[in-house]
Amino acid sequence: MSKTRIILDCDPGHDDAVAIMMAARHPDIELLGITVVAGNQTLQKTVTNALKVCQHLDINVPVYAGSARPLVKDPIHAEFIHGKSGLDGPAFAPLTRRPEPMHAVSFIIKTLMQSEGDITLVPTGPLTNIALAMRMEPRIINKIRQIVLMGGSAGAGNITPAAEFNIFADADAAKIVFESGLPIVMCGLDVTRQVRCYQEVIDRMAQLGNKASTLFKEMMEFYNQTQLTAFHLVGGPLHDPVTIAYLIDNSVLELNYCNVNIDNRSEVSYGRTNCDLINFWKKEPNVHVATGVNVERFWDIVESCLALY
Ligand code: BDR
Ligand code: CA
């Protein structure tokens, strides 16, 4: 079987860091580059965090810095979940690795234009970099195989009652991406809030006893504290890795193909992904919305990825 070639566009972030760990070593995935965007923290911090994870685990994948701000609105960050650094908890050695000189958006465009149309984009942060790439070079749209993203919710949000963080952080960018006509798999809160990192999950991963599992434990112990304080959740939802788990094993998710409309206009519902799961609007479907997840299988996949270190 040929490998799934991907570009991971992220804003690490504890759960983004786990997605990097999973994508970097799995034999079915070829991670072409890590492009970084502002989101969970400022761009400078999210880039630093991506580099720290790569350096710590000897992940030799190029890291590119992208957009420091959303397209139109003011930036927001999720310090209340990911801490001051954006990846609080573990201690890392001083950073010697540097980001590549090329801008993330230029890397995305160049890599797609030189490809045979076989690359999957995996955004796990705000969609600013992807939307910018689509506007700068619209021909990339015919070159993208599919987009498998973490973001949105058919139900409630997590940053407002209506909106999920990644979409709310840049709903104008999300609108561009969701209306691109590309095949999109949306791994939203409906499924990611089901994969909760309970203490027994942390203990299970820690038993692997390698560098990746220790990093996982240190990150998740911090993350679980903030999830408890912010959302009263015991066991933080491991949002972003759902995208990588799906690429490794499609059967981990149940998908519902329907019309999704991004609200980037209203005040109270800004950033809402309106998922017409009942086909009320009778509009063309544009997104495969994940509505179910095999939780046991998900943790098996995470474990098998961490075991590769
Ligand atoms: C998303 O927001 C971020 O805080 C996480 O990294 C994830 O991508 C969940 O709403
Ligand atoms: Ca993220």
PDB file of C-alpha atoms in Angstrom, residues 2-229:
ATOM      1  CA  SER A   2       1.363   3.446  -0.847  1.00  0.00           C
ATOM      2  CA  LYS A   3       1.780   5.892   1.986  1.00  0.00           C
ATOM      3  CA  THR A   4      -0.663   8.737   2.559  1.00  0.00           C
ATOM      4  CA  ARG A   5       1.339  11.888   1.852  1.00  0.00           C
ATOM      5  CA  ILE A   6       0.350  14.737   4.148  1.00  0.00           C
ATOM      6  CA  ILE A   7       1.156  18.269   5.218  1.00  0.00           C
ATOM      7  CA  LEU A   8       0.223  18.857   8.859  1.00  0.00           C
ATOM      8  CA  ASP A   9      -0.841  22.462   9.463  1.00  0.00           C
ATOM      9  CA  CYS A  10      -0.959  23.003  13.207  1.00  0.00           C
ATOM     10  CA  ASP A  11      -0.723  25.342  16.230  1.00  0.00           C
ATOM     11  CA  PRO A  12       0.941  23.270  18.963  1.00  0.00           C
ATOM     12  CA  GLY A  13      -0.721  22.973  21.470  1.00  0.00           C
ATOM     13  CA  HIS A  14      -0.756  19.711  23.474  1.00  0.00           C
ATOM     14  CA  ASP A  15      -3.069  17.764  21.173  1.00  0.00           C
ATOM     15  CA  ASP A  16      -1.325  19.106  18.050  1.00  0.00           C
ATOM     16  CA  ALA A  17       1.935  17.805  19.526  1.00  0.00           C
ATOM     17  CA  VAL A  18       0.432  14.316  19.828  1.00  0.00           C
ATOM     18  CA  ALA A  19      -0.750  14.557  16.207  1.00  0.00           C
ATOM     19  CA  ILE A  20       2.833  15.397  15.159  1.00  0.00           C
ATOM     20  CA  MET A  21       4.160  12.408  17.109  1.00  0.00           C
ATOM     21  CA  MET A  22       1.642  10.076  15.484  1.00  0.00           C
ATOM     22  CA  ALA A  23       2.100  11.332  11.919  1.00  0.00           C
ATOM     23  CA  ALA A  24       5.883  11.465  11.992  1.00  0.00           C
ATOM     24  CA  ARG A  25       6.613   7.778  12.506  1.00  0.00           C
ATOM     25  CA  HIS A  26       3.644   5.790  11.234  1.00  0.00           C
ATOM     26  CA  PRO A  27       4.619   3.574   8.268  1.00  0.00           C
ATOM     27  CA  ASP A  28       1.410   4.389   6.340  1.00  0.00           C
ATOM     28  CA  ILE A  29       1.988   8.142   6.494  1.00  0.00           C
ATOM     29  CA  GLU A  30       4.594  10.313   4.821  1.00  0.00           C
ATOM     30  CA  LEU A  31       4.792  13.633   6.649  1.00  0.00           C
ATOM     31  CA  LEU A  32       6.141  16.076   4.056  1.00  0.00           C
ATOM     32  CA  GLY A  33       6.238  19.113   6.285  1.00  0.00           C
ATOM     33  CA  ILE A  34       4.830  20.727   9.392  1.00  0.00           C
ATOM     34  CA  THR A  35       3.361  24.154   8.711  1.00  0.00           C
ATOM     35  CA  VAL A  36       2.523  26.281  11.702  1.00  0.00           C
ATOM     36  CA  VAL A  37      -0.093  28.944  12.324  1.00  0.00           C
ATOM     37  CA  ALA A  38      -0.974  31.207  15.240  1.00  0.00           C
ATOM     38  CA  GLY A  39      -3.827  29.792  17.308  1.00  0.00           C
ATOM     39  CA  ASN A  40      -3.384  28.175  20.672  1.00  0.00           C
ATOM     40  CA  GLN A  41      -0.605  30.718  21.210  1.00  0.00           C
ATOM     41  CA  THR A  42       1.234  33.367  19.200  1.00  0.00           C
ATOM     42  CA  LEU A  43       2.998  32.202  16.036  1.00  0.00           C
ATOM     43  CA  GLN A  44       6.402  32.550  17.661  1.00  0.00           C
ATOM     44  CA  LYS A  45       5.325  30.194  20.443  1.00  0.00           C
ATOM     45  CA  THR A  46       3.531  27.631  18.264  1.00  0.00           C
ATOM     46  CA  VAL A  47       6.572  27.423  15.953  1.00  0.00           C
ATOM     47  CA  THR A  48       8.883  27.025  18.943  1.00  0.00           C
ATOM     48  CA  ASN A  49       6.672  24.252  20.283  1.00  0.00           C
ATOM     49  CA  ALA A  50       6.620  22.356  16.975  1.00  0.00           C
ATOM     50  CA  LEU A  51      10.422  22.561  16.858  1.00  0.00           C
ATOM     51  CA  LYS A  52      10.771  21.461  20.485  1.00  0.00           C
ATOM     52  CA  VAL A  53       8.675  18.348  19.894  1.00  0.00           C
ATOM     53  CA  CYS A  54      10.634  17.500  16.735  1.00  0.00           C
ATOM     54  CA  GLN A  55      14.001  18.079  18.368  1.00  0.00           C
ATOM     55  CA  HIS A  56      13.055  16.089  21.461  1.00  0.00           C
ATOM     56  CA  LEU A  57      11.924  13.061  19.462  1.00  0.00           C
ATOM     57  CA  ASP A  58      14.421  13.290  16.575  1.00  0.00           C
ATOM     58  CA  ILE A  59      11.666  13.969  14.080  1.00  0.00           C
ATOM     59  CA  ASN A  60      13.468  15.138  10.954  1.00  0.00           C
ATOM     60  CA  VAL A  61      10.617  16.891   9.211  1.00  0.00           C
ATOM     61  CA  PRO A  62      10.925  20.540   8.116  1.00  0.00           C
ATOM     62  CA  VAL A  63       8.916  23.082  10.109  1.00  0.00           C
ATOM     63  CA  TYR A  64       7.604  26.237   8.390  1.00  0.00           C
ATOM     64  CA  ALA A  65       6.230  29.360  10.082  1.00  0.00           C
ATOM     65  CA  GLY A  66       2.996  30.681   8.594  1.00  0.00           C
ATOM     66  CA  SER A  67       0.462  33.344   9.394  1.00  0.00           C
ATOM     67  CA  ALA A  68       0.737  35.253  12.668  1.00  0.00           C
ATOM     68  CA  ARG A  69      -2.791  36.654  12.450  1.00  0.00           C
ATOM     69  CA  PRO A  70      -6.238  35.634  11.203  1.00  0.00           C
ATOM     70  CA  LEU A  71      -7.355  37.044   7.828  1.00  0.00           C
ATOM     71  CA  VAL A  72      -9.635  39.746   9.196  1.00  0.00           C
ATOM     72  CA  LYS A  73     -10.439  39.548  12.888  1.00  0.00           C
ATOM     73  CA  ASP A  74      -8.204  40.032  15.913  1.00  0.00           C
ATOM     74  CA  PRO A  75      -6.222  37.017  17.112  1.00  0.00           C
ATOM     75  CA  ILE A  76      -7.337  34.920  20.067  1.00  0.00           C
ATOM     76  CA  HIS A  77      -5.246  32.342  21.903  1.00  0.00           C
ATOM     77  CA  ALA A  78      -6.048  29.426  24.211  1.00  0.00           C
ATOM     78  CA  GLU A  79      -3.656  30.117  27.064  1.00  0.00           C
ATOM     79  CA  PHE A  80      -6.331  28.924  29.501  1.00  0.00           C
ATOM     80  CA  ILE A  81      -5.893  25.407  28.066  1.00  0.00           C
ATOM     81  CA  HIS A  82      -2.313  25.236  26.745  1.00  0.00           C
ATOM     82  CA  GLY A  83      -0.576  27.601  29.190  1.00  0.00           C
ATOM     83  CA  LYS A  84       1.773  30.566  28.742  1.00  0.00           C
ATOM     84  CA  SER A  85       4.128  28.750  26.358  1.00  0.00           C
ATOM     85  CA  GLY A  86       1.313  27.019  24.471  1.00  0.00           C
ATOM     86  CA  LEU A  87       2.830  23.690  25.523  1.00  0.00           C
ATOM     87  CA  ASP A  88       3.188  23.959  29.309  1.00  0.00           C
ATOM     88  CA  GLY A  89       4.069  20.884  31.350  1.00  0.00           C
ATOM     89  CA  PRO A  90       7.124  19.117  29.938  1.00  0.00           C
ATOM     90  CA  ALA A  91      10.639  20.545  30.224  1.00  0.00           C
ATOM     91  CA  PHE A  92      12.530  20.632  26.927  1.00  0.00           C
ATOM     92  CA  ALA A  93      16.247  21.075  26.275  1.00  0.00           C
ATOM     93  CA  PRO A  94      17.293  24.448  24.822  1.00  0.00           C
ATOM     94  CA  LEU A  95      16.220  24.693  21.202  1.00  0.00           C
ATOM     95  CA  THR A  96      18.866  24.275  18.519  1.00  0.00           C
ATOM     96  CA  ARG A  97      16.540  23.545  15.601  1.00  0.00           C
ATOM     97  CA  ARG A  98      15.268  26.422  13.473  1.00  0.00           C
ATOM     98  CA  PRO A  99      12.250  26.839  11.201  1.00  0.00           C
ATOM     99  CA  GLU A 100      12.872  26.706   7.440  1.00  0.00           C
ATOM    100  CA  PRO A 101      13.383  30.114   5.781  1.00  0.00           C
ATOM    101  CA  MET A 102      10.402  29.633   3.425  1.00  0.00           C
ATOM    102  CA  HIS A 103       6.948  30.870   4.531  1.00  0.00           C
ATOM    103  CA  ALA A 104       4.497  28.055   5.332  1.00  0.00           C
ATOM    104  CA  VAL A 105       2.025  29.269   2.704  1.00  0.00           C
ATOM    105  CA  SER A 106       4.749  29.252   0.015  1.00  0.00           C
ATOM    106  CA  PHE A 107       5.759  25.739   1.076  1.00  0.00           C
ATOM    107  CA  ILE A 108       2.160  24.518   0.826  1.00  0.00           C
ATOM    108  CA  ILE A 109       1.755  26.057  -2.633  1.00  0.00           C
ATOM    109  CA  LYS A 110       5.104  24.831  -3.963  1.00  0.00           C
ATOM    110  CA  THR A 111       4.656  21.294  -2.633  1.00  0.00           C
ATOM    111  CA  LEU A 112       1.128  20.975  -4.018  1.00  0.00           C
ATOM    112  CA  MET A 113       1.983  22.441  -7.425  1.00  0.00           C
ATOM    113  CA  GLN A 114       4.880  20.017  -7.805  1.00  0.00           C
ATOM    114  CA  SER A 115       2.737  17.049  -6.723  1.00  0.00           C
ATOM    115  CA  GLU A 116       0.606  14.661  -8.707  1.00  0.00           C
ATOM    116  CA  GLY A 117      -2.495  15.593  -6.758  1.00  0.00           C
ATOM    117  CA  ASP A 118      -1.931  12.975  -4.100  1.00  0.00           C
ATOM    118  CA  ILE A 119      -1.360  15.174  -1.032  1.00  0.00           C
ATOM    119  CA  THR A 120      -3.795  15.371   1.886  1.00  0.00           C
ATOM    120  CA  LEU A 121      -3.852  18.540   3.972  1.00  0.00           C
ATOM    121  CA  VAL A 122      -4.357  17.990   7.687  1.00  0.00           C
ATOM    122  CA  PRO A 123      -5.181  21.264   9.448  1.00  0.00           C
ATOM    123  CA  THR A 124      -5.414  21.066  13.241  1.00  0.00           C
ATOM    124  CA  GLY A 125      -5.420  24.794  13.952  1.00  0.00           C
ATOM    125  CA  PRO A 126      -7.161  27.884  12.554  1.00  0.00           C
ATOM    126  CA  LEU A 127      -7.458  27.648   8.751  1.00  0.00           C
ATOM    127  CA  THR A 128      -5.570  30.882   7.966  1.00  0.00           C
ATOM    128  CA  ASN A 129      -2.572  29.276   6.198  1.00  0.00           C
ATOM    129  CA  ILE A 130      -4.760  27.040   4.049  1.00  0.00           C
ATOM    130  CA  ALA A 131      -7.119  29.866   3.038  1.00  0.00           C
ATOM    131  CA  LEU A 132      -4.182  32.144   2.195  1.00  0.00           C
ATOM    132  CA  ALA A 133      -2.632  29.420   0.039  1.00  0.00           C
ATOM    133  CA  MET A 134      -5.945  28.964  -1.820  1.00  0.00           C
ATOM    134  CA  ARG A 135      -6.219  32.689  -2.485  1.00  0.00           C
ATOM    135  CA  MET A 136      -2.570  33.143  -3.483  1.00  0.00           C
ATOM    136  CA  GLU A 137      -2.552  30.197  -5.881  1.00  0.00           C
ATOM    137  CA  PRO A 138      -6.078  28.960  -6.688  1.00  0.00           C
ATOM    138  CA  ARG A 139      -4.640  26.216  -8.917  1.00  0.00           C
ATOM    139  CA  ILE A 140      -3.681  24.285  -5.769  1.00  0.00           C
ATOM    140  CA  ILE A 141      -7.353  23.412  -5.339  1.00  0.00           C
ATOM    141  CA  ASN A 142      -7.083  20.874  -8.155  1.00  0.00           C
ATOM    142  CA  LYS A 143      -3.946  19.484  -6.567  1.00  0.00           C
ATOM    143  CA  ILE A 144      -5.284  18.717  -3.091  1.00  0.00           C
ATOM    144  CA  ARG A 145      -6.467  15.137  -2.662  1.00  0.00           C
ATOM    145  CA  GLN A 146      -8.567  15.906   0.395  1.00  0.00           C
ATOM    146  CA  ILE A 147      -8.620  17.920   3.598  1.00  0.00           C
ATOM    147  CA  VAL A 148      -8.937  16.073   6.911  1.00  0.00           C
ATOM    148  CA  LEU A 149      -9.295  18.704   9.594  1.00  0.00           C
ATOM    149  CA  MET A 150      -9.958  19.123  13.277  1.00  0.00           C
ATOM    150  CA  GLY A 151     -12.487  21.881  13.803  1.00  0.00           C
ATOM    151  CA  GLY A 152     -16.126  22.737  14.171  1.00  0.00           C
ATOM    152  CA  SER A 153     -19.053  21.031  15.810  1.00  0.00           C
ATOM    153  CA  ALA A 154     -22.510  19.908  14.764  1.00  0.00           C
ATOM    154  CA  GLY A 155     -23.525  20.465  18.366  1.00  0.00           C
ATOM    155  CA  ALA A 156     -22.223  22.867  20.969  1.00  0.00           C
ATOM    156  CA  GLY A 157     -18.970  24.799  20.810  1.00  0.00           C
ATOM    157  CA  ASN A 158     -16.065  25.111  23.216  1.00  0.00           C
ATOM    158  CA  ILE A 159     -15.056  28.756  22.863  1.00  0.00           C
ATOM    159  CA  THR A 160     -18.599  30.148  22.621  1.00  0.00           C
ATOM    160  CA  PRO A 161     -21.878  28.221  22.967  1.00  0.00           C
ATOM    161  CA  ALA A 162     -21.962  28.087  19.140  1.00  0.00           C
ATOM    162  CA  ALA A 163     -18.361  27.774  17.994  1.00  0.00           C
ATOM    163  CA  GLU A 164     -15.342  25.513  18.242  1.00  0.00           C
ATOM    164  CA  PHE A 165     -11.952  27.218  18.813  1.00  0.00           C
ATOM    165  CA  ASN A 166     -10.203  26.573  15.451  1.00  0.00           C
ATOM    166  CA  ILE A 167     -13.143  27.815  13.389  1.00  0.00           C
ATOM    167  CA  PHE A 168     -13.905  30.734  15.713  1.00  0.00           C
ATOM    168  CA  ALA A 169     -10.235  31.812  15.616  1.00  0.00           C
ATOM    169  CA  ASP A 170     -10.576  32.520  11.881  1.00  0.00           C
ATOM    170  CA  ALA A 171     -14.071  31.888  10.521  1.00  0.00           C
ATOM    171  CA  ASP A 172     -13.323  33.917   7.378  1.00  0.00           C
ATOM    172  CA  ALA A 173     -10.532  31.493   6.529  1.00  0.00           C
ATOM    173  CA  ALA A 174     -12.797  28.549   7.370  1.00  0.00           C
ATOM    174  CA  LYS A 175     -15.442  29.911   4.978  1.00  0.00           C
ATOM    175  CA  ILE A 176     -12.902  29.937   2.128  1.00  0.00           C
ATOM    176  CA  VAL A 177     -11.779  26.377   2.861  1.00  0.00           C
ATOM    177  CA  PHE A 178     -15.263  24.909   3.394  1.00  0.00           C
ATOM    178  CA  GLU A 179     -16.486  26.493   0.151  1.00  0.00           C
ATOM    179  CA  SER A 180     -13.490  25.310  -1.895  1.00  0.00           C
ATOM    180  CA  GLY A 181     -15.379  22.335  -3.335  1.00  0.00           C
ATOM    181  CA  LEU A 182     -12.707  19.944  -2.068  1.00  0.00           C
ATOM    182  CA  PRO A 183     -13.482  16.706  -0.249  1.00  0.00           C
ATOM    183  CA  ILE A 184     -13.385  17.618   3.448  1.00  0.00           C
ATOM    184  CA  VAL A 185     -13.530  15.338   6.472  1.00  0.00           C
ATOM    185  CA  MET A 186     -14.483  17.382   9.526  1.00  0.00           C
ATOM    186  CA  CYS A 187     -13.344  15.886  12.830  1.00  0.00           C
ATOM    187  CA  GLY A 188     -15.234  18.203  15.155  1.00  0.00           C
ATOM    188  CA  LEU A 189     -16.100  18.243  18.833  1.00  0.00           C
ATOM    189  CA  ASP A 190     -18.892  15.704  18.213  1.00  0.00           C
ATOM    190  CA  VAL A 191     -16.190  13.021  18.031  1.00  0.00           C
ATOM    191  CA  THR A 192     -13.132  14.610  19.632  1.00  0.00           C
ATOM    192  CA  ARG A 193     -14.984  15.181  22.900  1.00  0.00           C
ATOM    193  CA  GLN A 194     -15.535  11.417  23.051  1.00  0.00           C
ATOM    194  CA  VAL A 195     -11.824  10.554  23.112  1.00  0.00           C
ATOM    195  CA  ARG A 196     -11.028  11.583  26.654  1.00  0.00           C
ATOM    196  CA  CYS A 197      -7.572  11.146  28.054  1.00  0.00           C
ATOM    197  CA  TYR A 198      -8.461   9.641  31.430  1.00  0.00           C
ATOM    198  CA  GLN A 199      -5.704   8.821  33.923  1.00  0.00           C
ATOM    199  CA  GLU A 200      -5.922   5.146  32.919  1.00  0.00           C
ATOM    200  CA  VAL A 201      -5.108   6.151  29.314  1.00  0.00           C
ATOM    201  CA  ILE A 202      -2.081   8.132  30.513  1.00  0.00           C
ATOM    202  CA  ASP A 203      -0.945   5.155  32.629  1.00  0.00           C
ATOM    203  CA  ARG A 204      -1.413   2.782  29.682  1.00  0.00           C
ATOM    204  CA  MET A 205       0.692   4.951  27.337  1.00  0.00           C
ATOM    205  CA  ALA A 206       3.329   5.555  30.020  1.00  0.00           C
ATOM    206  CA  GLN A 207       3.874   1.803  30.233  1.00  0.00           C
ATOM    207  CA  LEU A 208       5.493   1.935  26.809  1.00  0.00           C
ATOM    208  CA  GLY A 209       8.397   3.502  28.678  1.00  0.00           C
ATOM    209  CA  ASN A 210       9.937   5.417  25.771  1.00  0.00           C
ATOM    210  CA  LYS A 211      10.624   9.096  25.105  1.00  0.00           C
ATOM    211  CA  ALA A 212       7.353   9.658  23.271  1.00  0.00           C
ATOM    212  CA  SER A 213       5.203   8.043  25.938  1.00  0.00           C
ATOM    213  CA  THR A 214       6.945  10.054  28.675  1.00  0.00           C
ATOM    214  CA  LEU A 215       6.333  13.253  26.715  1.00  0.00           C
ATOM    215  CA  PHE A 216       2.699  12.199  26.234  1.00  0.00           C
ATOM    216  CA  LYS A 217       2.309  11.679  29.987  1.00  0.00           C
ATOM    217  CA  GLU A 218       3.900  15.021  30.914  1.00  0.00           C
ATOM    218  CA  MET A 219       1.816  16.930  28.383  1.00  0.00           C
ATOM    219  CA  MET A 220      -1.463  15.228  29.236  1.00  0.00           C
ATOM    220  CA  GLU A 221      -1.086  15.706  32.971  1.00  0.00           C
ATOM    221  CA  PHE A 222      -0.895  19.476  32.430  1.00  0.00           C
ATOM    222  CA  TYR A 223      -3.673  19.452  29.809  1.00  0.00           C
ATOM    223  CA  ASN A 224      -6.013  17.474  32.039  1.00  0.00           C
ATOM    224  CA  GLN A 225      -5.654  20.054  34.792  1.00  0.00           C
ATOM    225  CA  THR A 226      -6.654  22.950  32.539  1.00  0.00           C
ATOM    226  CA  GLN A 227      -9.494  20.959  30.956  1.00  0.00           C
ATOM    227  CA  LEU A 228     -10.802  20.272  34.453  1.00  0.00           C
ATOM    228  CA  THR A 229     -10.579  23.918  35.478  1.00  0.00           C
TER     229      THR A 229
END
